Tab-separated table of C-alpha atoms in Angstrom:
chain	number	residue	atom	x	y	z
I	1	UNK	CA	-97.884	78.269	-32.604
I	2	UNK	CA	-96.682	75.430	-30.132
I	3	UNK	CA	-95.375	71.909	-30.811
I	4	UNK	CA	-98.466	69.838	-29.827
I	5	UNK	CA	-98.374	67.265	-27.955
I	6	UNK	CA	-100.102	66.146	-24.596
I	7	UNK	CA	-99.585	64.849	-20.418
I	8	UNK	CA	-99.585	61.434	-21.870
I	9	UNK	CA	-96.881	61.513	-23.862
I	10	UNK	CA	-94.382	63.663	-22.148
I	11	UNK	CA	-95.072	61.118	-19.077
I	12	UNK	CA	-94.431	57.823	-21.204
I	13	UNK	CA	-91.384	59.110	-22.251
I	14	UNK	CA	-90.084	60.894	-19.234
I	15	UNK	CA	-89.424	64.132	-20.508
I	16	UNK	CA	-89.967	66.283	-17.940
I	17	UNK	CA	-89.230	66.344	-13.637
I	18	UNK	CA	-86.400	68.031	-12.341
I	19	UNK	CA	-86.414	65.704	-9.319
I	20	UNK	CA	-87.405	62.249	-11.177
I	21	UNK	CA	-84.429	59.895	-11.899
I	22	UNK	CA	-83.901	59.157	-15.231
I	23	UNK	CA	-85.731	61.809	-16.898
I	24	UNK	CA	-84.609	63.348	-19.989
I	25	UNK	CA	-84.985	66.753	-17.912
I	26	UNK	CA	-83.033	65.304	-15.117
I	27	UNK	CA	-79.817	64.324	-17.650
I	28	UNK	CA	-79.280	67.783	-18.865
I	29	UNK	CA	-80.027	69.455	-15.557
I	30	UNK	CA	-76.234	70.054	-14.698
I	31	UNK	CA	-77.147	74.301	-14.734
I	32	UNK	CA	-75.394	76.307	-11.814
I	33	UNK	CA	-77.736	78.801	-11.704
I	34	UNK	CA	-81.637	79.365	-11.334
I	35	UNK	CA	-81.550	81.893	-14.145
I	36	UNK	CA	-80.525	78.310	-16.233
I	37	UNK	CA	-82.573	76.375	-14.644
I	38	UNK	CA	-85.648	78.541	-15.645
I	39	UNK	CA	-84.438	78.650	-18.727
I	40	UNK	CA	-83.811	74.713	-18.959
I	41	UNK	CA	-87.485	74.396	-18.192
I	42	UNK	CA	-89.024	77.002	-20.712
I	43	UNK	CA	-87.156	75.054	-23.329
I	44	UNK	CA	-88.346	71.624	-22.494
I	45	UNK	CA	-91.361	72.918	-22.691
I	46	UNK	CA	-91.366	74.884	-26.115
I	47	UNK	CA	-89.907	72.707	-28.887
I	48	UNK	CA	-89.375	75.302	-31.729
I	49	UNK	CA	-91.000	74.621	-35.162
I	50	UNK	CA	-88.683	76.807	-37.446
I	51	UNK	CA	-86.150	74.377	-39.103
I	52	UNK	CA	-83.784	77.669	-39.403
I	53	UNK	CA	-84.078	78.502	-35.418
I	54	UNK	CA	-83.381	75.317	-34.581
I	55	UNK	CA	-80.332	75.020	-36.412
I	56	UNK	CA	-79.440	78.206	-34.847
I	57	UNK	CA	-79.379	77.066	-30.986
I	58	UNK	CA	-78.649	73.712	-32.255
I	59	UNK	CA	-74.636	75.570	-33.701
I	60	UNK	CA	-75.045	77.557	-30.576
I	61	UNK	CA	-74.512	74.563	-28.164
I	62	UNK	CA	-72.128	72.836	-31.177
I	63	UNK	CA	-70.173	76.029	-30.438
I	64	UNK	CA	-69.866	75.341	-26.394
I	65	UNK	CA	-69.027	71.595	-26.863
I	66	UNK	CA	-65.884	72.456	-28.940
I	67	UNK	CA	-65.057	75.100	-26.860
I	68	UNK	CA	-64.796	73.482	-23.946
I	69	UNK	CA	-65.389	76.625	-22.023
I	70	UNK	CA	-66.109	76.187	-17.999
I	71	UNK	CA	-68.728	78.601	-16.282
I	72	UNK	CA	-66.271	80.591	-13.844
I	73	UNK	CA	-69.158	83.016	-12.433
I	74	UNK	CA	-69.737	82.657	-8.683
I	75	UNK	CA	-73.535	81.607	-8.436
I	76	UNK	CA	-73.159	82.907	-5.019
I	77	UNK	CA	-72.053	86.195	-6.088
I	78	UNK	CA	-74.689	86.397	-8.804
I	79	UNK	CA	-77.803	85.977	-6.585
I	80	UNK	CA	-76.234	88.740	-4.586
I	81	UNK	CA	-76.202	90.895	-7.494
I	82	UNK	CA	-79.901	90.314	-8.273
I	83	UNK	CA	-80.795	90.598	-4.904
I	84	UNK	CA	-79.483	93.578	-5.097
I	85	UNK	CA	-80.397	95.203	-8.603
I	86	UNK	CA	-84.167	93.981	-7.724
I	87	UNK	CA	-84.229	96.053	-4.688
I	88	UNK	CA	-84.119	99.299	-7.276
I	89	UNK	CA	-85.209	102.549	-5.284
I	90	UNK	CA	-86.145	104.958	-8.472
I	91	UNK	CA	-84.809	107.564	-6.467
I	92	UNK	CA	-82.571	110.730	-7.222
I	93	UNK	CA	-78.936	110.318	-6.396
I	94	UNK	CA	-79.090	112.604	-3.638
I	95	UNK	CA	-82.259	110.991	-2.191
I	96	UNK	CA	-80.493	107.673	-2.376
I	97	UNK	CA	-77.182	109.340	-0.807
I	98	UNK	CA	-79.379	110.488	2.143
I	99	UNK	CA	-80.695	106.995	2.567
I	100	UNK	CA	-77.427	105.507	2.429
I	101	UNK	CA	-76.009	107.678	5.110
I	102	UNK	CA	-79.239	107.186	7.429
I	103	UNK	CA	-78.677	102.602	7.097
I	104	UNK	CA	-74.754	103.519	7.927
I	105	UNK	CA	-75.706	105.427	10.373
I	106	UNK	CA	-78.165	102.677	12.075
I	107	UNK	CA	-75.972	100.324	11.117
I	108	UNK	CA	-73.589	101.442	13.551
I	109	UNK	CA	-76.422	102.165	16.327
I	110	UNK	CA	-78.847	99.044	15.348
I	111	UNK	CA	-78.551	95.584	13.883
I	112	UNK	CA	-79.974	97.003	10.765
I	113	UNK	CA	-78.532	95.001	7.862
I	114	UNK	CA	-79.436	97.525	4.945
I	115	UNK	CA	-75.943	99.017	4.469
I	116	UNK	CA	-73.941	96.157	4.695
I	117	UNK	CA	-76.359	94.577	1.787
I	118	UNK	CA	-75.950	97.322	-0.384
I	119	UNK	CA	-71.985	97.208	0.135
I	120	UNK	CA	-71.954	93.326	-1.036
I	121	UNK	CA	-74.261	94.278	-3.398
I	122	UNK	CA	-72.375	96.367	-5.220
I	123	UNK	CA	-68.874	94.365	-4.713
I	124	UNK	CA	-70.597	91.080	-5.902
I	125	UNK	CA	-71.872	93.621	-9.487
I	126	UNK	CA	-68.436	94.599	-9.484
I	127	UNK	CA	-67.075	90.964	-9.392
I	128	UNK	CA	-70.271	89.777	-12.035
I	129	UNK	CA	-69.061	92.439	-14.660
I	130	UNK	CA	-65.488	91.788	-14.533
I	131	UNK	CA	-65.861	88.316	-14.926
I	132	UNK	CA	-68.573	88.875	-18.184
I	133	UNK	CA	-66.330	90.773	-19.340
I	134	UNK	CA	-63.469	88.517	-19.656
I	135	UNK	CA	-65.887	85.406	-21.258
I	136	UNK	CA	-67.080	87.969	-23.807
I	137	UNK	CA	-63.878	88.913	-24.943
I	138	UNK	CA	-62.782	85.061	-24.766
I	139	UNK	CA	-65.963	84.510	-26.937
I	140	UNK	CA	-65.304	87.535	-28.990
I	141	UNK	CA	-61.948	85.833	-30.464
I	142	UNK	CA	-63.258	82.561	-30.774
I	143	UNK	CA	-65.667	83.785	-32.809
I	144	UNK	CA	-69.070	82.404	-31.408
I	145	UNK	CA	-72.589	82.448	-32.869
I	146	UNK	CA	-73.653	84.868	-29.992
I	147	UNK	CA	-71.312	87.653	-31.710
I	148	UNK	CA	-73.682	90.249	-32.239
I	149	UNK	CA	-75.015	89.557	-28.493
I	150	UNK	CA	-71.491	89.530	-27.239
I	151	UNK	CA	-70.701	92.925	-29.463
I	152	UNK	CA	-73.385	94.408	-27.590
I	153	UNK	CA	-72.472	94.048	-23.974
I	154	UNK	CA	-68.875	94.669	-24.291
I	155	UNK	CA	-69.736	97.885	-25.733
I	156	UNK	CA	-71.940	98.598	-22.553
I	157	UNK	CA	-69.307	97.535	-20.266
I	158	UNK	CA	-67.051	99.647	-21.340
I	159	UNK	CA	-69.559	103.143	-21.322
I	160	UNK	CA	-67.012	105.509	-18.975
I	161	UNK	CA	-68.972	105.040	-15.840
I	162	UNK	CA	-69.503	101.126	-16.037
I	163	UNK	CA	-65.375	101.040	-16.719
I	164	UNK	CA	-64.422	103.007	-13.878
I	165	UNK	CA	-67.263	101.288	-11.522
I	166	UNK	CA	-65.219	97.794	-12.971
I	167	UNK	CA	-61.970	99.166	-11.574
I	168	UNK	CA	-63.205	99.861	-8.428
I	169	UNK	CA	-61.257	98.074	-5.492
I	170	UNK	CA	-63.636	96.366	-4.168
I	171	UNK	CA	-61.691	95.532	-0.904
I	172	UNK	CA	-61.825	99.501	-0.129
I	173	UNK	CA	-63.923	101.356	1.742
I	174	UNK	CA	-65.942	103.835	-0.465
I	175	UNK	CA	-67.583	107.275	1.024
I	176	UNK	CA	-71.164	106.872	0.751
I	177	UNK	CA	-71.416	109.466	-1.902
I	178	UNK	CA	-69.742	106.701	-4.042
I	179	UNK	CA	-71.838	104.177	-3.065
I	180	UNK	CA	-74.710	105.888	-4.141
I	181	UNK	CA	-73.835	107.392	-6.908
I	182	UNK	CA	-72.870	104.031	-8.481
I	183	UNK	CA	-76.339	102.432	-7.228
I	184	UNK	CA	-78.114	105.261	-8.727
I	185	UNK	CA	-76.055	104.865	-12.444
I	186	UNK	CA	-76.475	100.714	-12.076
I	187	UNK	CA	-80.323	101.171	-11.062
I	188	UNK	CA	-81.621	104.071	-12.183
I	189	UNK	CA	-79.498	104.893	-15.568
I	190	UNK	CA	-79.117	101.127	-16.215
I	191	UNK	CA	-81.697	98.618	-15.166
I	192	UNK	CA	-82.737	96.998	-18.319
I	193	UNK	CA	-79.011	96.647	-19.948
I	194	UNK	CA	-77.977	94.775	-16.387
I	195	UNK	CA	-81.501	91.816	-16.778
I	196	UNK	CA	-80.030	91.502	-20.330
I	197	UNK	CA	-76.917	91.222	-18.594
I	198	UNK	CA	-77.904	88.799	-15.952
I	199	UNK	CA	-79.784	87.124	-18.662
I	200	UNK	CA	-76.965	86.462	-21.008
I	201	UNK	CA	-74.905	84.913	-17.870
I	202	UNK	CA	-78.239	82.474	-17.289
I	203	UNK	CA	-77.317	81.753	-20.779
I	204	UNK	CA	-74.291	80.521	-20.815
I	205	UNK	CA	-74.964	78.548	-18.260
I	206	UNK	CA	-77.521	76.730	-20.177
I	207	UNK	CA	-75.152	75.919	-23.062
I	208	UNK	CA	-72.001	75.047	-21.072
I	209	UNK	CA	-74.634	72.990	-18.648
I	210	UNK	CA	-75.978	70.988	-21.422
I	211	UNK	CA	-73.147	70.614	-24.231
I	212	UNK	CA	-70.686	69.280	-21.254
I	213	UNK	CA	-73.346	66.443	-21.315
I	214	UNK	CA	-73.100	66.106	-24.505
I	215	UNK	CA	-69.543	65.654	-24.627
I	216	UNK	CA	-69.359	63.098	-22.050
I	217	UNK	CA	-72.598	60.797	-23.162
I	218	UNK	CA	-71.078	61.135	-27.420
I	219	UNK	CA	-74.570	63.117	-28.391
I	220	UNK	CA	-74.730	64.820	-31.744
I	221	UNK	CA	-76.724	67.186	-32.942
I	222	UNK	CA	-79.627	66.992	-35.516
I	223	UNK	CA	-79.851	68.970	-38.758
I	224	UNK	CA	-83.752	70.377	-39.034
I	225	UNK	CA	-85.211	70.033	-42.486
I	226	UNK	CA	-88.278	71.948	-44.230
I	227	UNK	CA	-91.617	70.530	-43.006
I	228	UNK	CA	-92.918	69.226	-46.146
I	229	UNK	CA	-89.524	67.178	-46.947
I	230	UNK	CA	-91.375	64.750	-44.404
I	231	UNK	CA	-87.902	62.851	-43.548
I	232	UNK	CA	-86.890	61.692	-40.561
I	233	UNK	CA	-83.405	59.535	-41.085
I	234	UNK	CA	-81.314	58.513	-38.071
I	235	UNK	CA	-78.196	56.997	-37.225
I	236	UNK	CA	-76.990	54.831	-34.078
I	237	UNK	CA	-80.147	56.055	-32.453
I	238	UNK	CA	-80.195	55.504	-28.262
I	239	UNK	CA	-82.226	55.885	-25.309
I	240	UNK	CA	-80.226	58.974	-23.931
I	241	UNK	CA	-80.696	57.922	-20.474
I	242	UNK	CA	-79.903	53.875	-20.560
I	243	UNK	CA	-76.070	53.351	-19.947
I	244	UNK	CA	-74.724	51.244	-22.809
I	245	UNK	CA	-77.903	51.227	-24.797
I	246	UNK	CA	-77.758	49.586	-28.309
I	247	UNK	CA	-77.991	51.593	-31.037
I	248	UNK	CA	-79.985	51.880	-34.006
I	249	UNK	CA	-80.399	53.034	-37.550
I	250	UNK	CA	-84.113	54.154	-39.277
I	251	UNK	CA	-84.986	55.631	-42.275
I	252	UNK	CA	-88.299	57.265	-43.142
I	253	UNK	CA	-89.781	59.294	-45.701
I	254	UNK	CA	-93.332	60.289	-47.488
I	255	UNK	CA	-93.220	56.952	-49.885
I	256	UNK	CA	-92.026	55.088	-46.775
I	257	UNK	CA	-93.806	56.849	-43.647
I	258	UNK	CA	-94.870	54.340	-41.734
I	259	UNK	CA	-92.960	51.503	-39.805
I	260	UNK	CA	-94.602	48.453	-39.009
I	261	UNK	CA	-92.059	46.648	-35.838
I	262	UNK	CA	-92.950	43.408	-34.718
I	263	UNK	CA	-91.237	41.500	-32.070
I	264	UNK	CA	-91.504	39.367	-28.532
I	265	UNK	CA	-92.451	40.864	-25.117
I	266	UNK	CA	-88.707	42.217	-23.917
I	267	UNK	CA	-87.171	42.269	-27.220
I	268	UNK	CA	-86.808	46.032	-27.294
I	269	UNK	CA	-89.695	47.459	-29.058
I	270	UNK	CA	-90.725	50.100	-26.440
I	271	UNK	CA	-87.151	51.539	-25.556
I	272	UNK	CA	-87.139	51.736	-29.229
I	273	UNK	CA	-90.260	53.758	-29.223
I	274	UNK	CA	-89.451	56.014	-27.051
I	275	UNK	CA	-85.386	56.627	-28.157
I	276	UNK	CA	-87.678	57.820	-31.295
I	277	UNK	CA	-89.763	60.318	-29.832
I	278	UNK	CA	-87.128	61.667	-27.194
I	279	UNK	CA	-84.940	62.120	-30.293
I	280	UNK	CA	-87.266	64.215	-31.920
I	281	UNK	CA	-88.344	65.951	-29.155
I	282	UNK	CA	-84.878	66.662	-28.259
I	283	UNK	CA	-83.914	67.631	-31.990
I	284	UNK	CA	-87.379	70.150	-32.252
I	285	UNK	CA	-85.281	72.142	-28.925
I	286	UNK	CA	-82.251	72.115	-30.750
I	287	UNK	CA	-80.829	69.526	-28.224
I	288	UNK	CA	-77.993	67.408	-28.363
I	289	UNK	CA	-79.494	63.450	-29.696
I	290	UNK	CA	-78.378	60.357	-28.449
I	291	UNK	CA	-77.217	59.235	-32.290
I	292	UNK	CA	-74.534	59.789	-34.294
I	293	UNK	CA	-76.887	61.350	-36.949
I	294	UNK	CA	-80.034	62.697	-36.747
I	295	UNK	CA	-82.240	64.483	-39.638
I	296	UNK	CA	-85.677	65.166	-39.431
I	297	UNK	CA	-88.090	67.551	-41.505
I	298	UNK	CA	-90.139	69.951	-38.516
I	299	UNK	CA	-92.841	68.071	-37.202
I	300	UNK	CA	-96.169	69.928	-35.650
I	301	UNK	CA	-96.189	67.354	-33.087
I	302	UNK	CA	-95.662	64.436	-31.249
I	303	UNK	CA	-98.146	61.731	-29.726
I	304	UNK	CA	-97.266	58.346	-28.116
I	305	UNK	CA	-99.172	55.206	-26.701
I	306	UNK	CA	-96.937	52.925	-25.182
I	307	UNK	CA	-98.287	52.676	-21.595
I	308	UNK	CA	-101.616	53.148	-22.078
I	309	UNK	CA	-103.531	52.425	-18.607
I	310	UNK	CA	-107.487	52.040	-17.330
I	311	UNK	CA	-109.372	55.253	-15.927
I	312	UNK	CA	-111.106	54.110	-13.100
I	313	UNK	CA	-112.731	57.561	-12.485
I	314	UNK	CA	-113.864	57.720	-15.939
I	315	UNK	CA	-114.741	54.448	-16.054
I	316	UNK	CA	-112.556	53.397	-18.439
I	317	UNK	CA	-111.512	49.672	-18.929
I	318	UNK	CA	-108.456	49.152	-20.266
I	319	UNK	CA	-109.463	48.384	-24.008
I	320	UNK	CA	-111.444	51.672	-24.428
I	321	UNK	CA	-108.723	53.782	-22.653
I	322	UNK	CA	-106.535	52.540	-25.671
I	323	UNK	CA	-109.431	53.222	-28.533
I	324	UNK	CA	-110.009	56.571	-27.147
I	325	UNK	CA	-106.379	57.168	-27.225
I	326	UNK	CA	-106.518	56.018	-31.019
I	327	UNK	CA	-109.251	58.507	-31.536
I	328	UNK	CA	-107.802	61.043	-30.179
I	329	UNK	CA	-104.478	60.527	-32.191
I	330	UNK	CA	-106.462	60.058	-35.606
I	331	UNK	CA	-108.316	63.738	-35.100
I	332	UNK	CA	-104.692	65.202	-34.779
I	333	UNK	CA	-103.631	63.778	-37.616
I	334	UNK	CA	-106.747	64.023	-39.782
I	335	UNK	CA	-106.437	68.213	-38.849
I	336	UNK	CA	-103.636	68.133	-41.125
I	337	UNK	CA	-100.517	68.407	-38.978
I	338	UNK	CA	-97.372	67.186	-39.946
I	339	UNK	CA	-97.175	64.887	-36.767
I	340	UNK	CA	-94.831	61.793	-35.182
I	341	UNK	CA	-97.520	59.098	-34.077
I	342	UNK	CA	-96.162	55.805	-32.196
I	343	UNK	CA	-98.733	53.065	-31.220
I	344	UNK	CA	-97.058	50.263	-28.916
I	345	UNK	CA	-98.820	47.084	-28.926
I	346	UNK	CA	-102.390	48.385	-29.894
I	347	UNK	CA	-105.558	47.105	-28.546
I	348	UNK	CA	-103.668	44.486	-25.883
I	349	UNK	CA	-106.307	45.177	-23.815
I	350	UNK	CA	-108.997	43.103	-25.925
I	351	UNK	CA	-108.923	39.365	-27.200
I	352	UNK	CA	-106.399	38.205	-30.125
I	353	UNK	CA	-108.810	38.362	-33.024
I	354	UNK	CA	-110.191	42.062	-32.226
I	355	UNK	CA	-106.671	43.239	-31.925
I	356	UNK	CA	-105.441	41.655	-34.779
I	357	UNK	CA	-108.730	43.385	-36.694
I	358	UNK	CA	-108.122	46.595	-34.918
I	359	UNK	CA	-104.115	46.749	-35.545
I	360	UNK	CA	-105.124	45.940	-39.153
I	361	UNK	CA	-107.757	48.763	-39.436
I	362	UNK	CA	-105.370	51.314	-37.719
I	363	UNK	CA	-102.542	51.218	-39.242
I	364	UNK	CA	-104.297	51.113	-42.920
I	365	UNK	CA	-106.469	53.876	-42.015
I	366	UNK	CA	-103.016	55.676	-40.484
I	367	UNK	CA	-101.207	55.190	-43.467
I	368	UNK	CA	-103.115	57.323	-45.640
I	369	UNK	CA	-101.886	59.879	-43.836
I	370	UNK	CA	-98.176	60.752	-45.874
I	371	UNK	CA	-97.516	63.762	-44.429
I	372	UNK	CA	-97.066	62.023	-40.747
I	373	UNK	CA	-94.918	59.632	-39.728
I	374	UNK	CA	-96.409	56.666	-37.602
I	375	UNK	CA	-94.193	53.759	-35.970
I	376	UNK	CA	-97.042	50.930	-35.059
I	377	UNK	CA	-95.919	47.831	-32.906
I	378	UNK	CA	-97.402	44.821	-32.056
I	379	UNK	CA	-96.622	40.434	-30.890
I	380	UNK	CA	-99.343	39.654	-33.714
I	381	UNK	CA	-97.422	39.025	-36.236
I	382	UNK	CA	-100.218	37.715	-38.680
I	383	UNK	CA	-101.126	41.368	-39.026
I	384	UNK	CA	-97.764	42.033	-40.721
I	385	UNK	CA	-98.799	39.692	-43.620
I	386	UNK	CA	-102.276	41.260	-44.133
I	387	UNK	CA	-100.142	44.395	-44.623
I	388	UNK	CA	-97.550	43.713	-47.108
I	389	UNK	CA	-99.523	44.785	-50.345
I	390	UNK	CA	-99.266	49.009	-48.678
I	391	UNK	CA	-96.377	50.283	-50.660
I	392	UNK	CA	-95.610	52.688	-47.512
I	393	UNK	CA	-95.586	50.259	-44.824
I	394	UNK	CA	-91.899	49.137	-44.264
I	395	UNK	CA	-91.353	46.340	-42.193
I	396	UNK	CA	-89.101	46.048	-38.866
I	397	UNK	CA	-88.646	43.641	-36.002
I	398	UNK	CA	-86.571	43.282	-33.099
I	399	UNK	CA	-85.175	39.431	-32.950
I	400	UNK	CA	-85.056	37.153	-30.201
I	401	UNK	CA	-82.225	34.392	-30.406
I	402	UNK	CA	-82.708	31.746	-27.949
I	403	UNK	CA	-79.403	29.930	-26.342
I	404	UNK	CA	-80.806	26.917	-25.319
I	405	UNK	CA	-84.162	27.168	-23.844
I	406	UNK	CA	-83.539	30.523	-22.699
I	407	UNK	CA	-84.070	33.603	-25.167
I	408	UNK	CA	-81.365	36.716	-25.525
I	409	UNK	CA	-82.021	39.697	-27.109
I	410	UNK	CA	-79.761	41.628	-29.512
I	411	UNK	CA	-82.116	45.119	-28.981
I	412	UNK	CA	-81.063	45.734	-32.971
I	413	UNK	CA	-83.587	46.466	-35.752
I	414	UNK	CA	-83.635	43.823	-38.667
I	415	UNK	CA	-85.864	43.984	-41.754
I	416	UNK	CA	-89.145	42.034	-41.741
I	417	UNK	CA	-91.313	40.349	-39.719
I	418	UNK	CA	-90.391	38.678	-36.875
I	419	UNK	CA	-91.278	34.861	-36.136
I	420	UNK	CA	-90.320	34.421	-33.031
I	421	UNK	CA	-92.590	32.827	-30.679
I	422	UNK	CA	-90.939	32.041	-27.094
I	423	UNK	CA	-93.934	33.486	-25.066
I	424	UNK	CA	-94.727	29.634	-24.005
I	425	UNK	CA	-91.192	28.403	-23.607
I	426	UNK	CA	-90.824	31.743	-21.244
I	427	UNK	CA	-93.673	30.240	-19.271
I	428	UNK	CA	-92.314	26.681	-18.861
I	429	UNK	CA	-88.528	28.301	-18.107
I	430	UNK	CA	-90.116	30.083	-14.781
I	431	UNK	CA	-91.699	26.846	-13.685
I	432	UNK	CA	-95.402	27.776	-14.038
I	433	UNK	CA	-96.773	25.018	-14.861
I	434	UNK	CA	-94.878	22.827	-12.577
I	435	UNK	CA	-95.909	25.389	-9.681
I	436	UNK	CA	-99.575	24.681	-10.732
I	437	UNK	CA	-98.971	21.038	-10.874
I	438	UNK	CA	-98.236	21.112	-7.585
């Protein structure tokens, strides 16, 4: 099973794009190596939907925050090392000895490379495994989640012929029978136990990587809850990648699943949005949150529509690019998931009396649904009213206070409906009319 979800979404609220500034992606991509980096992606792309494993990575990078532990493996040393484990020969010792002594041999004769690779091969393993070896016994006293990972490779490291291959000088020069005995034991007798190796140092860089952003941006970390608990409380919730964003708090729950935010153009109700569903996407990967508490029972799913746009290829107009999007979000939720749905100012693309009848439709017909969670926004605040006699509808808005003639916005959730209603004010403030006049 996979946590659904679609393009749309995971574009409107820049999840993904290693190179796109201000992406979540981009934020936590502070990995060393491209072991992490690989790694980085697979989770960004495979929210987990087992409340128990996500608790489980979620203590994991806990663990590396408080430890403050630095990642003191040479990334140039460890591509050397895989370089050099990759280029496995599956030969007998004494084939590979005979091999050996023909690249030294052209080595000295030719410009042929071979020998000297094999040499910093084997002195950057030599390097690698000293250096895991101190971080697991560092982790090993400190107790970490990963002890029964950790218990496992210091046990391999110190097999008699991996310890005495550790204590080589590497700064000596070793007869070739050496040499190739120790790339026949490191290939041959242990391939797979140096990938799980390699694998576990890809790790850690991962979870120092993305807990050091933790620590310096304040994130938390979110507590996953049984599906059918269908709760979702937070705390100081943020945009993780806004600078001084304003936080807020939101409570919502099976009697109470659906949140109904109202509010002026530019008062906030979009960032809100989508602090929401990067919180629980972040949260289902067992991610650090930008809040100081997050709970949430395992969702299925996630679908947005904040920036909904016309298809020109499909023919789309505006309008019926946002009703198909509708559509599409009430079959996922009429399958049964246990989904997050967020609607941002539905049906703008149609005149004021369909979209109040549309918003009106929706988010009755949505709210049916108790076992999903829906946030539904909209300017038309008349809707709001019509609304107020469904027990689970609870009622948000972001305020607008006006200083003067011009409007400021406090970006923090109140209770009710707003009645705030500066759009023509705005107009008259940017001299419009006066420009038209003219």
């Amino acid at each position: 099973m996979q946590f659904n979800t679609d393009k749309q979404t995971v574009e409107e609220l820049n999840l993904l794009g290693k190179f796109r500034q201000g992406s979540v992606y981009h934020l936590f991509n502070e990995v060393k190596t491209r072991g992490g980096e690989q790694l980085l992606d697979t989770m960004f792309r495979n929210p987990l939907l087992d409340a128990k494993s996500i608790n489980q990575r979620s203590s994991i990078f806990h663990f590396f925050q408080q430890s403050n532990l630095s990642f003191s493996f040479d990334v140039q040393q460890l591509n050397i090392m895989r370089e050099y484990l990759d280029a496995g020969t599956g030969k007998s010792a004494f084939a590979i000895m005979c091999s050996m002594l023909t690249q030294k041999l052209l080595s000295k004769l030719t410009r042929d490379e071979r020998y000297k690779k094999s040499v910093q091969g084997l002195q950057a393993t030599i390097v690698t495994l000293n250096r895991c070896h101190g971080i697991l016994e560092t982790l090993q006293q400190l107790k970490s989640p990963l002890a029964a990972r950790v218990n496992q490779l210091l046990q391999l490291l110190s097999d008699k012929q991996l310890h005495k291959l550790r204590n080589t000088d590497i700064y000596k020069d070793l007869p070739v029978a050496v040499l190739a005995q120790y790339d026949h034991l490191l290939k041959s007798r242990f391939p797979t136990e140096m990938d799980n190796l390699l694998q576990f140092i890809y790790e850690l860089d991962l979870y120092i990587a993305v807990s050091n952003v933790a620590r310096k941006k304040g994130f938390t970390y979110a507590k996953a809850l049984a599906p059918d608990r269908n709760i979702l409380l937070a705390k100081d919730l943020k945009h993780p990648c806004i600078d001084k964003a304003i936080g807020n708090d939101l409570f919502m729950q099976e009697d109470l699943n659906v949140i109904f935010l109202t509010g002026a153009n530019m008062a906030g109700k979009s960032t809100l949005m989508k602090s929401i569903g990067i919180g629980m996407y972040l949260a289902h990967m067992g991610f650090p949150v930008a809040a100081s508490a997050f709970e949430f029972s395992v969702r299925e799913g996630m679908y947005s529509s904040i920036n909904v746009a016309d298809n020109i290829g499909l023919g789309y107009s505006h309008f019926y690019a946002e009703v198909v999007r509708v559509k599409q979000a009430a079959d996922a939720a009429a399958s049964g998931k246990r989904l997050l749905l967020m609607f941002d100012e539905l049906f703008k693309g149609t005149n004021v009396k369909d979209a109040y009848d549309g918003t009106l439709a929706v988010t009755q017909a949505f709210a049916e649904y108790q076992d999903c969670l829906f946030i539904v926004s909209t300017h038309i605040i008349e809707v709001g009213e019509a609304l107020k006699a469904t027990p689970n509808i609870q009622f948000r808005f972001m305020p607008t206070i006006m200083d003067g003639v011009k409007p400021r916005y406090t970006y923090k959730l109140e209770e009710g409906i707003t009645e705030d209603r500066q759009g023509m004010m705005i107009i008259r403030n940017e001299g419009i009319l006066a420009l038209i006049g003219e």
